[in-house]
Short mmCIF file of C-alpha atoms and ligand atoms in Angstrom, two decimals:
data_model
loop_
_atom_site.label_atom_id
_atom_site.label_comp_id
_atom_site.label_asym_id
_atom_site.label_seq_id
_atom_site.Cartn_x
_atom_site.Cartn_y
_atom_site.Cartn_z
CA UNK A 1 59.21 53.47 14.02
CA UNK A 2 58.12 53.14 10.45
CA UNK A 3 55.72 50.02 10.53
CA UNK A 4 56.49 48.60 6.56
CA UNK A 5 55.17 44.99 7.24
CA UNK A 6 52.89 43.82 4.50
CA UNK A 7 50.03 44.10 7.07
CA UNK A 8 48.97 45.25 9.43
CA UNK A 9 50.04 48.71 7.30
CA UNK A 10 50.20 52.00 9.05
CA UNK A 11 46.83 53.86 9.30
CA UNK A 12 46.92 57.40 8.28
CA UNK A 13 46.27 60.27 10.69
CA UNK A 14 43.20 61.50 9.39
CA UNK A 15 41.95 57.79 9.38
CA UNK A 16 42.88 57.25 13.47
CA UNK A 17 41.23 60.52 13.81
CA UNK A 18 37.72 60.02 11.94
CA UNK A 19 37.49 56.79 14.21
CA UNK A 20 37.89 58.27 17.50
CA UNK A 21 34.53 59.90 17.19
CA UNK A 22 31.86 59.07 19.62
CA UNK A 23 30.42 55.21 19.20
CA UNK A 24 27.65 55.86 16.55
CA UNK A 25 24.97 53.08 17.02
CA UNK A 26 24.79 51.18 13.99
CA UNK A 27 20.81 51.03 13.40
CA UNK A 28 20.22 54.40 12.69
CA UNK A 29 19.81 56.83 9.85
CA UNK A 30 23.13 58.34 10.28
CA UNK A 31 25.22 55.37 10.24
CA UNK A 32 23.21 53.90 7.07
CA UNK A 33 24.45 56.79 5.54
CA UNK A 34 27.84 56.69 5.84
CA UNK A 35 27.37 52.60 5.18
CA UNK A 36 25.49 53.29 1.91
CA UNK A 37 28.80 56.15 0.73
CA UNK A 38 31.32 53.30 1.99
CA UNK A 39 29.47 51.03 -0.11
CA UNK A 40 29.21 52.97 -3.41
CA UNK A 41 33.86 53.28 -3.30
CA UNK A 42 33.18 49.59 -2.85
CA UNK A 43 31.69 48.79 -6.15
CA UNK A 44 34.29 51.45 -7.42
CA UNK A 45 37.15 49.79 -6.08
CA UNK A 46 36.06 45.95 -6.61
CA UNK A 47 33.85 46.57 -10.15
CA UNK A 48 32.09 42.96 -9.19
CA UNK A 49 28.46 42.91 -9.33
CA UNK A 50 27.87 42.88 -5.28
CA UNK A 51 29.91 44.04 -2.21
CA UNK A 52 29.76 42.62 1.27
CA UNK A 53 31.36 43.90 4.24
CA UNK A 54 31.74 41.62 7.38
CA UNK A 55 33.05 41.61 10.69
CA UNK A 56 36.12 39.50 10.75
CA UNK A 57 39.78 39.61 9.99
CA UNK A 58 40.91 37.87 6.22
CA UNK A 59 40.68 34.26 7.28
CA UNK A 60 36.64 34.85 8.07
CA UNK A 61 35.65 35.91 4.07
CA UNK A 62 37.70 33.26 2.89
CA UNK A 63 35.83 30.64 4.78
CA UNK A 64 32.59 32.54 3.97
CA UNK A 65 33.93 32.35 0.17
CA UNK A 66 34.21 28.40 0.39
CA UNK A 67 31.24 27.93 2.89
CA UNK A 68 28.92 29.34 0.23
CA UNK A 69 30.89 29.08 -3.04
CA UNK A 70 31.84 25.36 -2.77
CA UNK A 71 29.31 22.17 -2.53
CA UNK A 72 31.44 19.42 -3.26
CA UNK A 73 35.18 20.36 -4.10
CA UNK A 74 37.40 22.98 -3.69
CA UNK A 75 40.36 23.01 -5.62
CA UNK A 76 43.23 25.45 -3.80
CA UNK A 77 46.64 26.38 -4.96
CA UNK A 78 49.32 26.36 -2.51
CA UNK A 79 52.26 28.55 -3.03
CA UNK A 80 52.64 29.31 0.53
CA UNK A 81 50.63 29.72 4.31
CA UNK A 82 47.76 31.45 2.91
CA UNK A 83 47.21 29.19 -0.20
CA UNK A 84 47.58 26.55 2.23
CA UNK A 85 44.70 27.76 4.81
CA UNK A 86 41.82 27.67 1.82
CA UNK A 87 42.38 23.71 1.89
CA UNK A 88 42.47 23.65 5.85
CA UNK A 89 39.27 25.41 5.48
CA UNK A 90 37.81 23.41 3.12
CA UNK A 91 38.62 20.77 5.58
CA UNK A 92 37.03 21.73 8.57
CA UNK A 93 34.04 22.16 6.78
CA UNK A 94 33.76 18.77 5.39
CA UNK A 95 34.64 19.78 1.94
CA UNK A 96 36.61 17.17 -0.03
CA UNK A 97 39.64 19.04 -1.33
CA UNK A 98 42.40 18.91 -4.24
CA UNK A 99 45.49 21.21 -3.89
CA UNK A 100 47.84 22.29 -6.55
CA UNK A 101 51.42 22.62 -4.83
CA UNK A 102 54.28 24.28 -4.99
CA UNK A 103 57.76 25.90 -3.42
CA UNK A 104 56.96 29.67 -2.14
CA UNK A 105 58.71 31.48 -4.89
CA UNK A 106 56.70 29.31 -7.57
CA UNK A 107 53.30 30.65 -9.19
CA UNK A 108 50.76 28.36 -10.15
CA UNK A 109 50.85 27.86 -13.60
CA UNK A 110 47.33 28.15 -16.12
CA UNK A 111 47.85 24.63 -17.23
CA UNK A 112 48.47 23.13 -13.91
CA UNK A 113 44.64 24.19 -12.77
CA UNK A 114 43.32 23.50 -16.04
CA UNK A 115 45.05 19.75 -15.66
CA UNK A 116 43.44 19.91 -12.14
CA UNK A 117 40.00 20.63 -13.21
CA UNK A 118 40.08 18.30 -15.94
CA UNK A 119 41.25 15.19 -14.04
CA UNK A 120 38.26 15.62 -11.21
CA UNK A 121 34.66 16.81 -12.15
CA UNK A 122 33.74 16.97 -8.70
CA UNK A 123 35.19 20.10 -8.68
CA UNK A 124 33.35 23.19 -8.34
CA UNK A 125 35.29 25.74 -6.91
CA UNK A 126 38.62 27.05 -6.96
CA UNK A 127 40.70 29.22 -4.59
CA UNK A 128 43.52 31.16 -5.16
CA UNK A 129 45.81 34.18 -4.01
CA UNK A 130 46.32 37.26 -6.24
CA UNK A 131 49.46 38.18 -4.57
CA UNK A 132 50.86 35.13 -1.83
CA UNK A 133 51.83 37.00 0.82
CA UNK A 134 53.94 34.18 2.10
CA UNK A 135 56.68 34.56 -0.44
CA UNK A 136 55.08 37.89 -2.41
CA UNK A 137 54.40 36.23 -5.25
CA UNK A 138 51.63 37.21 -8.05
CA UNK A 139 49.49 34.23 -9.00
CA UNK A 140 48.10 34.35 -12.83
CA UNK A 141 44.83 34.42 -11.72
CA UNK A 142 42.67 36.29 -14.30
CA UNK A 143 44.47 33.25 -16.81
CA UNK A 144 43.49 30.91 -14.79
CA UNK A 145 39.89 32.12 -14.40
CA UNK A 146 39.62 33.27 -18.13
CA UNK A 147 41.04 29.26 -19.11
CA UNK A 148 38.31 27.86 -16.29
CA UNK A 149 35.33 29.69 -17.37
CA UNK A 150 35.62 28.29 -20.89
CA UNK A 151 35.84 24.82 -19.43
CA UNK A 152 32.95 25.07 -17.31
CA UNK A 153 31.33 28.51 -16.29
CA UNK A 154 29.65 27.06 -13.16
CA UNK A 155 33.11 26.61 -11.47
CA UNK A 156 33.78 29.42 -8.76
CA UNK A 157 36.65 31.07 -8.99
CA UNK A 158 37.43 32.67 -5.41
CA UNK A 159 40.14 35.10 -5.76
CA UNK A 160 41.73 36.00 -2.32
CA UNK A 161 43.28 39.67 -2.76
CA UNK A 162 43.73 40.28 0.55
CA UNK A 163 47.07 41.70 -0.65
CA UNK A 164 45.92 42.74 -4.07
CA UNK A 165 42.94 44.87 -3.36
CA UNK A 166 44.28 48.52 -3.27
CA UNK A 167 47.42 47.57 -4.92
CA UNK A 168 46.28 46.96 -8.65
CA UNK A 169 43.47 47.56 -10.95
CA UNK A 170 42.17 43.94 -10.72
CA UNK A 171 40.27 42.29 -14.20
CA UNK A 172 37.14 40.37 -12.56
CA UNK A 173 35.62 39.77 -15.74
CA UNK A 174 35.93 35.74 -14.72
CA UNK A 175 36.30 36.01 -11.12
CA UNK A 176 33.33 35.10 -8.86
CA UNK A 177 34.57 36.29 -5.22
CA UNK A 178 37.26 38.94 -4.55
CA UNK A 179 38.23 39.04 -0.95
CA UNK A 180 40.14 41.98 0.65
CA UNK A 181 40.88 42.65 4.37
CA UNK A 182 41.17 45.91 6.46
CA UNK A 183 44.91 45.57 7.69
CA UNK A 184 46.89 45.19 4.39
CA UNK A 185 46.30 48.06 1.20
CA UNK A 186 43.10 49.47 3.12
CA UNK A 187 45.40 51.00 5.43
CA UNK A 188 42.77 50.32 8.35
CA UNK A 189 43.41 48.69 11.95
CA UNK A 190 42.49 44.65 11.40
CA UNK A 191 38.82 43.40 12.15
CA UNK A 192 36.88 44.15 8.37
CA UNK A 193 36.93 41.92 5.69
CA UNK A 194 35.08 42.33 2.34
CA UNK A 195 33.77 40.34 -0.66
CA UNK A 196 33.48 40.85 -4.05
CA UNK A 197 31.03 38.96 -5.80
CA UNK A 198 29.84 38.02 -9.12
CA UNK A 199 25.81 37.84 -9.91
CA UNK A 200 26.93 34.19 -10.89
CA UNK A 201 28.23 33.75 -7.35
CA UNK A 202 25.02 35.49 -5.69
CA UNK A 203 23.13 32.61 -7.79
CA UNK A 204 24.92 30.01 -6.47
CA UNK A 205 24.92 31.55 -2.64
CA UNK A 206 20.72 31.45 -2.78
CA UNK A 207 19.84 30.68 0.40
CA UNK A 208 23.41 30.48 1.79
CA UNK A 209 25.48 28.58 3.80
CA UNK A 210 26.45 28.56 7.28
CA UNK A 211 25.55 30.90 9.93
CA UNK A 212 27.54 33.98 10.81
CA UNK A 213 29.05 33.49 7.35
CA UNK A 214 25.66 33.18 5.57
CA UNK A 215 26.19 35.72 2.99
CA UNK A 216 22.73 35.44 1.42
CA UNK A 217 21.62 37.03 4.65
CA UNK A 218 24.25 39.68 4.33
CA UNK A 219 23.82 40.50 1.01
CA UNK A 220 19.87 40.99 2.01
CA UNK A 221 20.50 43.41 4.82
CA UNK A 222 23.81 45.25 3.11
CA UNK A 223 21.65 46.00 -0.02
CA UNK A 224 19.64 47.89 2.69
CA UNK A 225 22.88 49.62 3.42
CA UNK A 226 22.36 47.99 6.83
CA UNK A 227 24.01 44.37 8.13
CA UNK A 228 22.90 41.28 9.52
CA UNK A 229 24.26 41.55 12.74
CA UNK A 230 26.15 44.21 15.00
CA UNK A 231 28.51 46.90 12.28
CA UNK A 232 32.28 47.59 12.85
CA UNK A 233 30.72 50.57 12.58
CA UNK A 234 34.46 52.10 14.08
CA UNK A 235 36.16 50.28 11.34
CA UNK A 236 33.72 51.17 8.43
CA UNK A 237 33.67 54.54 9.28
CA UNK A 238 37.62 54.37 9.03
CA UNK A 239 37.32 52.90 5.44
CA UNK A 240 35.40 55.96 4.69
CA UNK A 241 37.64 58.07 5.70
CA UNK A 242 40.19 55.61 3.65
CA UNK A 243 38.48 55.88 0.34
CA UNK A 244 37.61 59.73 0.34
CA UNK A 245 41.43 60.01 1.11
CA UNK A 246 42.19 58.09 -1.99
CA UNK A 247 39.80 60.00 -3.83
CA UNK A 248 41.77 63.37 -2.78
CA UNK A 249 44.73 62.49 -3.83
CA UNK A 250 43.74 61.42 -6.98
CA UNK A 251 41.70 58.32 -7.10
CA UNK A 252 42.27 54.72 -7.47
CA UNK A 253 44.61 54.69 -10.79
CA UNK A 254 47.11 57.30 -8.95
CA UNK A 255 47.03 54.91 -5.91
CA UNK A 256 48.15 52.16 -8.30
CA UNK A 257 50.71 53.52 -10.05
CA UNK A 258 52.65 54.93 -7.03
CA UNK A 259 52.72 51.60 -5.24
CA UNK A 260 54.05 49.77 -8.75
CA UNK A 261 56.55 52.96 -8.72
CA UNK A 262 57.06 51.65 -5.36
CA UNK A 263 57.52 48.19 -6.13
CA UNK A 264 59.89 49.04 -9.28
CA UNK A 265 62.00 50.98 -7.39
CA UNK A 266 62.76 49.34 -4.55
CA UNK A 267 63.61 46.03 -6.09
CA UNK A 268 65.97 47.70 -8.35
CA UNK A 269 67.52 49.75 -5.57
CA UNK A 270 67.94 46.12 -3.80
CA UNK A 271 69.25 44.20 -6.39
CA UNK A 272 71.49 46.90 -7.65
CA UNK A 273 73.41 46.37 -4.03
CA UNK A 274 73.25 42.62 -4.44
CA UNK A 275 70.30 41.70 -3.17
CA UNK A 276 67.86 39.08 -4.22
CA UNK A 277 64.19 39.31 -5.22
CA UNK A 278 62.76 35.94 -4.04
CA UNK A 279 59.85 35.21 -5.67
CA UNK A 280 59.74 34.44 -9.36
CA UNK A 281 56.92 36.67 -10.26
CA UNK A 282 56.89 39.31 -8.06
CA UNK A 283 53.42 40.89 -6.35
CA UNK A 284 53.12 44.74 -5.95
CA UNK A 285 52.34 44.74 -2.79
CA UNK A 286 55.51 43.84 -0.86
CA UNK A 287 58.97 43.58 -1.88
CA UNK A 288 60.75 40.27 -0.78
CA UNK A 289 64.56 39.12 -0.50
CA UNK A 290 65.84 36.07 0.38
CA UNK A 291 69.23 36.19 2.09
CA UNK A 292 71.45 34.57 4.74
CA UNK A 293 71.93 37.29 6.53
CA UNK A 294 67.86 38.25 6.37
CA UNK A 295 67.62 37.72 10.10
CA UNK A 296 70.39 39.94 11.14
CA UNK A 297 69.27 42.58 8.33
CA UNK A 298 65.89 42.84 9.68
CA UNK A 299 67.35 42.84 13.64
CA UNK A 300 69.22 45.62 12.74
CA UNK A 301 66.92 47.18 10.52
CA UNK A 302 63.97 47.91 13.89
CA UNK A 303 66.75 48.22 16.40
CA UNK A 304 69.53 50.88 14.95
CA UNK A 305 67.30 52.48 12.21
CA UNK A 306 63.31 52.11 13.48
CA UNK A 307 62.00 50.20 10.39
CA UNK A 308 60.13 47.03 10.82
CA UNK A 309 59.99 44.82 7.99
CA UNK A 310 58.28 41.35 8.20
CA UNK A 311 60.35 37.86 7.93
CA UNK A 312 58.90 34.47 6.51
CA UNK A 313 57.12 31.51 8.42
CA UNK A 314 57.57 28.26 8.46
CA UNK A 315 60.67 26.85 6.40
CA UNK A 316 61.66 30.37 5.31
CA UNK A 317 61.79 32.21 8.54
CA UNK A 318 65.07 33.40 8.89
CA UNK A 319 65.75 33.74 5.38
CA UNK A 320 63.75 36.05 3.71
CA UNK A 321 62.73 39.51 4.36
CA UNK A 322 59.41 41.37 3.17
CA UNK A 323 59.23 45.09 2.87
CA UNK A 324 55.61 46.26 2.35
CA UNK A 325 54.37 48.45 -0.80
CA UNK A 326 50.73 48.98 0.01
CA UNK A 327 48.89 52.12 1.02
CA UNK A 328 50.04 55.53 0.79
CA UNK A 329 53.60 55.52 1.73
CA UNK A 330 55.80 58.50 1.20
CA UNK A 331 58.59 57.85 -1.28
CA UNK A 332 61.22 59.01 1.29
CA UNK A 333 60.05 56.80 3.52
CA UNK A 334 60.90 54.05 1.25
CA UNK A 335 64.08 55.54 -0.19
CA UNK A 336 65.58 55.31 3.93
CA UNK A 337 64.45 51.72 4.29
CA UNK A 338 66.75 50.86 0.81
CA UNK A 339 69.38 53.08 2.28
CA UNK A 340 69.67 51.56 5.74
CA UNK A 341 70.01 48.17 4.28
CA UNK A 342 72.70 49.26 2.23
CA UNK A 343 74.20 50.41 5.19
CA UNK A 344 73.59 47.77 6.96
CA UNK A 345 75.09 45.44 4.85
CA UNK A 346 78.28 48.00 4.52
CA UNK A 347 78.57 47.04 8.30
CA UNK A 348 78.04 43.35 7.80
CA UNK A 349 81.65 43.72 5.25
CA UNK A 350 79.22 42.86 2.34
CA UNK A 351 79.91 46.41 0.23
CA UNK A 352 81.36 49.56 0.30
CA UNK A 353 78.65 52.26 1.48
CA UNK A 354 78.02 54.54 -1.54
CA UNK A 355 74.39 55.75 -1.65
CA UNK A 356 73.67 53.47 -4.32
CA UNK A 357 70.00 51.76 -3.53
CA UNK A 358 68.71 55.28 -2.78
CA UNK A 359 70.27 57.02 -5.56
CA UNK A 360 69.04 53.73 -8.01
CA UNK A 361 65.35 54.02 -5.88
CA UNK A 362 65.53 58.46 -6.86
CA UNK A 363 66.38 57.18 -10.68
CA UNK A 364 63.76 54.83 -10.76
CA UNK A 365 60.60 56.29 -8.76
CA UNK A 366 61.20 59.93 -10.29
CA UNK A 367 62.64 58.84 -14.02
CA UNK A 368 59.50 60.56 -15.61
CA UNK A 369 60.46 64.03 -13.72
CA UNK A 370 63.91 63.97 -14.38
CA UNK A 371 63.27 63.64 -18.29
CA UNK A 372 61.52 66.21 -18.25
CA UNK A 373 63.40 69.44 -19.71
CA UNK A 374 62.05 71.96 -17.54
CA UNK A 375 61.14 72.29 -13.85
C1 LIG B 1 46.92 38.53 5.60
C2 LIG B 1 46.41 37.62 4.58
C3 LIG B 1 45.37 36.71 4.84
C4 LIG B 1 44.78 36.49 6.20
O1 LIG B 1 44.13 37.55 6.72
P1 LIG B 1 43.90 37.68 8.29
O2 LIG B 1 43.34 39.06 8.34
O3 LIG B 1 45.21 37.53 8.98
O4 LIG B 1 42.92 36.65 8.69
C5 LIG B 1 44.90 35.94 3.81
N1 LIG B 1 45.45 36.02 2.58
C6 LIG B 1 46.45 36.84 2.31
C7 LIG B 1 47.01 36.86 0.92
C8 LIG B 1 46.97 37.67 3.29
O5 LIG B 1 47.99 38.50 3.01
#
């Protein structure tokens, strides 16, 4: 079964294999070590001024991001179930609340939060997606944090790319917290979430907030290359393993072009059989189509040709599809999943089965090789 949900993502062989070594204990010289290489791809891959790993899946660093980033309001932009949860967060913790809504396929737009932040002074943080995966949409969110900062510096800008991490060199010039999470572009098992953070965010942590979530305690210990409490010492060694990987075959910037590649190619080898991209501005980590027949398409999709895709939630289950685009996916991996929806939509009496989304996908994702003269 190819697994192309946009998380959990598969995890490579070598990954599974580096963390089915004996259980290391986590206070000890040897696992310090390997915390204190995981930590130096860290600052690599985030380039914020501080990198925290914790034990949780996605949802925990975002409510460690608003626990400690926000003191009176957090402002949240909805475009979908995870843009959603930052304001149920901010909620459970007490936190008075604004949100910026919209419909799934819709980014927030730069003047919207500005209009936001304008109208209520009592806000002093603000939490957003890089790439939605609810509708796999890309957010404007270095705009938005460029336009805050000039209002008022002090406001937090908590960036969630839990989906964007891994996926795209991300500017953090004017972002404050960068959250990623194990399952999705890290190509790891779920359970490890990590945060980048700004020094003007470590200022406003001081003594930090909450408990489990206190990340001033974390960011004490972790500059030890140690942690506050127990390590998913399994799961960190894993990202190791994930980073050095990365590193092999090429670094970061190779990583990042293949997935927009990726991304390029398989929406054109979509539409070009008459599908549609759903969101207006689409993220590079997944690939989403809404369509009437989406449930039956992704049915047949697992069942007849062992891909599994993800649908939507809520309102839009049933009528959209999501392919994932993160990790390190084999081009002919993708180039099947195109071609067994264009034959599955030959059998649905939509189209006459020619070969034409892999054949677009070849043009697309190898274009540079083939204009080249010589082999
Ligand atoms: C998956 C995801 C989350 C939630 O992460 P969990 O690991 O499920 O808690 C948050 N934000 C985005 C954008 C995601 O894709």
């Amino acid at each position: 079964m190819l697994l192309f949900t946009p998380g959990p993502t598969p995890v490579p062989q070598n990954v599974r294999n580096a963390m089915a070594a004996e259980t290391m204990h986590h206070r000890t010289p040897e696992f310090e070590a390997i915390f204190e290489k995981t930590r130096k791809y860290l600052f690599e891959l985030f380039a914020t001024d501080e990198v925290v790993m914790i034990a949780s899946s996605g949802t925990g660093a975002m409510e460690a991001a608003v626990i400690n980033l926000c003191h009176n309001t957090l402002l949240n932009v909805n475009s979908g179930k995870f843009g959603e949860r930052f304001g149920k967060i901010a909620k459970a913790q007490g936190l008075s609340s604004v949100e910026i809504k919209n419909e799934w396929d819709t980014p927030v737009s730069v003047e919207a939060v500005v209009a936001a932040v304008e109208a209520n002074s009592d806000i002093d943080a603000i939490a957003v997606q890089i790439s939605e995966s609810a509708g796999g949409l890309r957010h404007p969110v270095e705009e938005i944090a460029e336009a805050i900062k000039k209002i008022n510096p002090e406001i937090m800008i908590i960036a969630d790319g839990i989906t964007a991490v891994g996926v795209e060199r991300i500017d953090v010039t004017n972002i404050d917290c960068l959250i990623a999470g194990s399952q999705k572009a890290l190509m790891l098992p779920p359970g490890l979430a990590i945060l980048g953070l700004s020094n003007a965010a470590i200022e406003k942590i001081g003594e930090g907030k909450g408990y489990y979530f206190n990340l001033a305690s974390e960011i004490k210990k972790q500059r030890q290359n140690t942690t506050a409490y127990t390590a998913a010492t399994t799961l960190i060694i894993g990202l190791l393993e994930v980073l050095e990987t990365i590193e092999k075959e090429g670094g970061f910037g190779v990583l990042y072009c293949n997935t927009a590649r990726r991304a390029k190619a398989t929406r054109a080898a979509l539409q070009a059989i008459g599908l549609h991209s759903y969101p207006k501005t689409p993220a590079k980590s997944m690939t989403t189509i809404d369509d009437k027949d989406a449930s039956k398409i992704r049915s047949v999709l697992k069942e007849e040709y062992s891909v599994n895709v993800a649908g939507g939630q809520d309102h839009l289950k049933g009528k959209i599809f999501r392919i994932n685009q993160m990790g390190l996916i084999e081009p002919y991996e993708s180039i099947w999943v195109v071609n067994a929806i264009e034959l599955i939509l030959h059998r649905l009496g939509r189209l006459e089965y020619a070969g034409l989304a892999s054949k677009v996908y070849n043009e697309i994702y190898f274009k540079s090789a083939l204009e080249k003269k010589e082999i």
